[in-house]
GROMACS .gro file of C-alpha atoms in nm:
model
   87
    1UNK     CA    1  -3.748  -0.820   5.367
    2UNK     CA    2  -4.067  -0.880   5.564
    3UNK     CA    3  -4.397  -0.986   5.391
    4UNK     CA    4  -4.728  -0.877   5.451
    5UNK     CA    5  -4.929  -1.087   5.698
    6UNK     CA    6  -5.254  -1.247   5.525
    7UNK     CA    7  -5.480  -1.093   5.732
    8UNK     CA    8  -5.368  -0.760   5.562
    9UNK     CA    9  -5.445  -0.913   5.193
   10UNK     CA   10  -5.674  -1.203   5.226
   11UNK     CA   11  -5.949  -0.920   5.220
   12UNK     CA   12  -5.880  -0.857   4.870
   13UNK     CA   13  -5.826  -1.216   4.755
   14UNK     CA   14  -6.207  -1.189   4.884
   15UNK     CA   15  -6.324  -0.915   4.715
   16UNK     CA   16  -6.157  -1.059   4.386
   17UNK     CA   17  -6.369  -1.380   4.430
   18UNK     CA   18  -6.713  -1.275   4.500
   19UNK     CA   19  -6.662  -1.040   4.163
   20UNK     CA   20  -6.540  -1.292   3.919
   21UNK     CA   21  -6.724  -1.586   4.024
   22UNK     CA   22  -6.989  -1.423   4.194
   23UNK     CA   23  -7.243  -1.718   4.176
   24UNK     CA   24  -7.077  -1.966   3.947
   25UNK     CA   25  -6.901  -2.040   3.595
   26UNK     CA   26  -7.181  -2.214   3.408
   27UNK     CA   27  -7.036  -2.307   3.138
   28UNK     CA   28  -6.714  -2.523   3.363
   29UNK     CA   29  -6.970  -2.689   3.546
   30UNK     CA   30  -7.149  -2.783   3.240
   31UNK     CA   31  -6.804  -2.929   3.073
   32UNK     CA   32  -6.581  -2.997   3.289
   33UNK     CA   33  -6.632  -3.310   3.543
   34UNK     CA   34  -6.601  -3.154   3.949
   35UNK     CA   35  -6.448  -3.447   4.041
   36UNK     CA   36  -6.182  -3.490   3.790
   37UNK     CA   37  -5.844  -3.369   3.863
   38UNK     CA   38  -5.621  -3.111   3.724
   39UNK     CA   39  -5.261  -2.943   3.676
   40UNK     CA   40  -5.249  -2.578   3.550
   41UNK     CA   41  -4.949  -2.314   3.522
   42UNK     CA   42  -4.880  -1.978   3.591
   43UNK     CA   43  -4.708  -1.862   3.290
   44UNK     CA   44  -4.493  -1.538   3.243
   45UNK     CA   45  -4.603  -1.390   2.913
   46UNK     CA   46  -4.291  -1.151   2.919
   47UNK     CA   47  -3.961  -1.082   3.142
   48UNK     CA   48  -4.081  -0.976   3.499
   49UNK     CA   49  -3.988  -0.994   3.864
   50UNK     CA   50  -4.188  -1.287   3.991
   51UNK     CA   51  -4.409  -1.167   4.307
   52UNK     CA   52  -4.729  -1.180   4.474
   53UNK     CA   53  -4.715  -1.580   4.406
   54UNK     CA   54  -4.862  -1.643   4.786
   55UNK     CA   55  -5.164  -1.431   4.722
   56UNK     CA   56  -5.211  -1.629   4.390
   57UNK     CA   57  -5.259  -1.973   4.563
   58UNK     CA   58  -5.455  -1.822   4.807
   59UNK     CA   59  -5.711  -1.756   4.567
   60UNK     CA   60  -5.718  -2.145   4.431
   61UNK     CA   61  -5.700  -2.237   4.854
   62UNK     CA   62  -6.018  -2.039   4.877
   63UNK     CA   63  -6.205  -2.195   4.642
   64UNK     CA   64  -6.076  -2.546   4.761
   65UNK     CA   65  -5.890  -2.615   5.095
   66UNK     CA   66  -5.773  -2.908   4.908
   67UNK     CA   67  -5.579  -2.776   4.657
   68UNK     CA   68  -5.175  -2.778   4.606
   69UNK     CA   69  -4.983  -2.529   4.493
   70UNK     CA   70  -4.644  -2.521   4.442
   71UNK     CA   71  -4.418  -2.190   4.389
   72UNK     CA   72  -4.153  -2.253   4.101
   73UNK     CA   73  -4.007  -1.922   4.088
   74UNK     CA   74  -3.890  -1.720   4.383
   75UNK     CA   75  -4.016  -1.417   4.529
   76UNK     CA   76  -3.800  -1.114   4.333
   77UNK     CA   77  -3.627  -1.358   4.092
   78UNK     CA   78  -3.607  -1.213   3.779
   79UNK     CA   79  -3.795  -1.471   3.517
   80UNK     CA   80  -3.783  -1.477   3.148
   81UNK     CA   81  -4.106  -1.523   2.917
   82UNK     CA   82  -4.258  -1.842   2.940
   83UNK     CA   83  -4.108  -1.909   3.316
   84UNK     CA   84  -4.398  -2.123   3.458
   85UNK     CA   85  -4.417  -1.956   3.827
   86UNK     CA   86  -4.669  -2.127   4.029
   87UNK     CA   87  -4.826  -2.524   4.002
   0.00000   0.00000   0.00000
């Protein structure tokens, strides 16, 4: 199976940024410290095919270059609820 190059989604990843973060989250720069670091989880909330997880870190690379994401599910594994997918 061949996957979509980026340049055919990254577009959206775009689009998807400017509208939910538009100019800022006030109230996570106000409480939470820009240079402190972080680990967060994608989280199935109910039995699913895991996909789409390389457009998901591209959103967090956007907003950081910096950041690491790891995958921990494959691309069309099936996943039960409360499989952590992505790091």
């Amino acid at each position: 199976m061949q996957h979509p190059k980026p340049e055919t989604w990254r577009w959206i990843v775009e689009m998807g940024l400017a509208e939910d973060i538009g100019k800022g989250d006030l109230t996570s720069e106000l409480l939470i410290a820009a240079d402190k670091p972080a680990t967060a989880h994608i989280v199935a909330r109910q039995e699913m095919v895991a996909c789409g997880l390389k457009v998901a870190a591209e959103f967090f690379f956007m907003l950081d270059a910096a950041m690491q994401c790891e995958g921990l599910a494959k691309e069309g594994e099936l996943v039960a609820p409360g499989a952590k997918l992505l790091r």
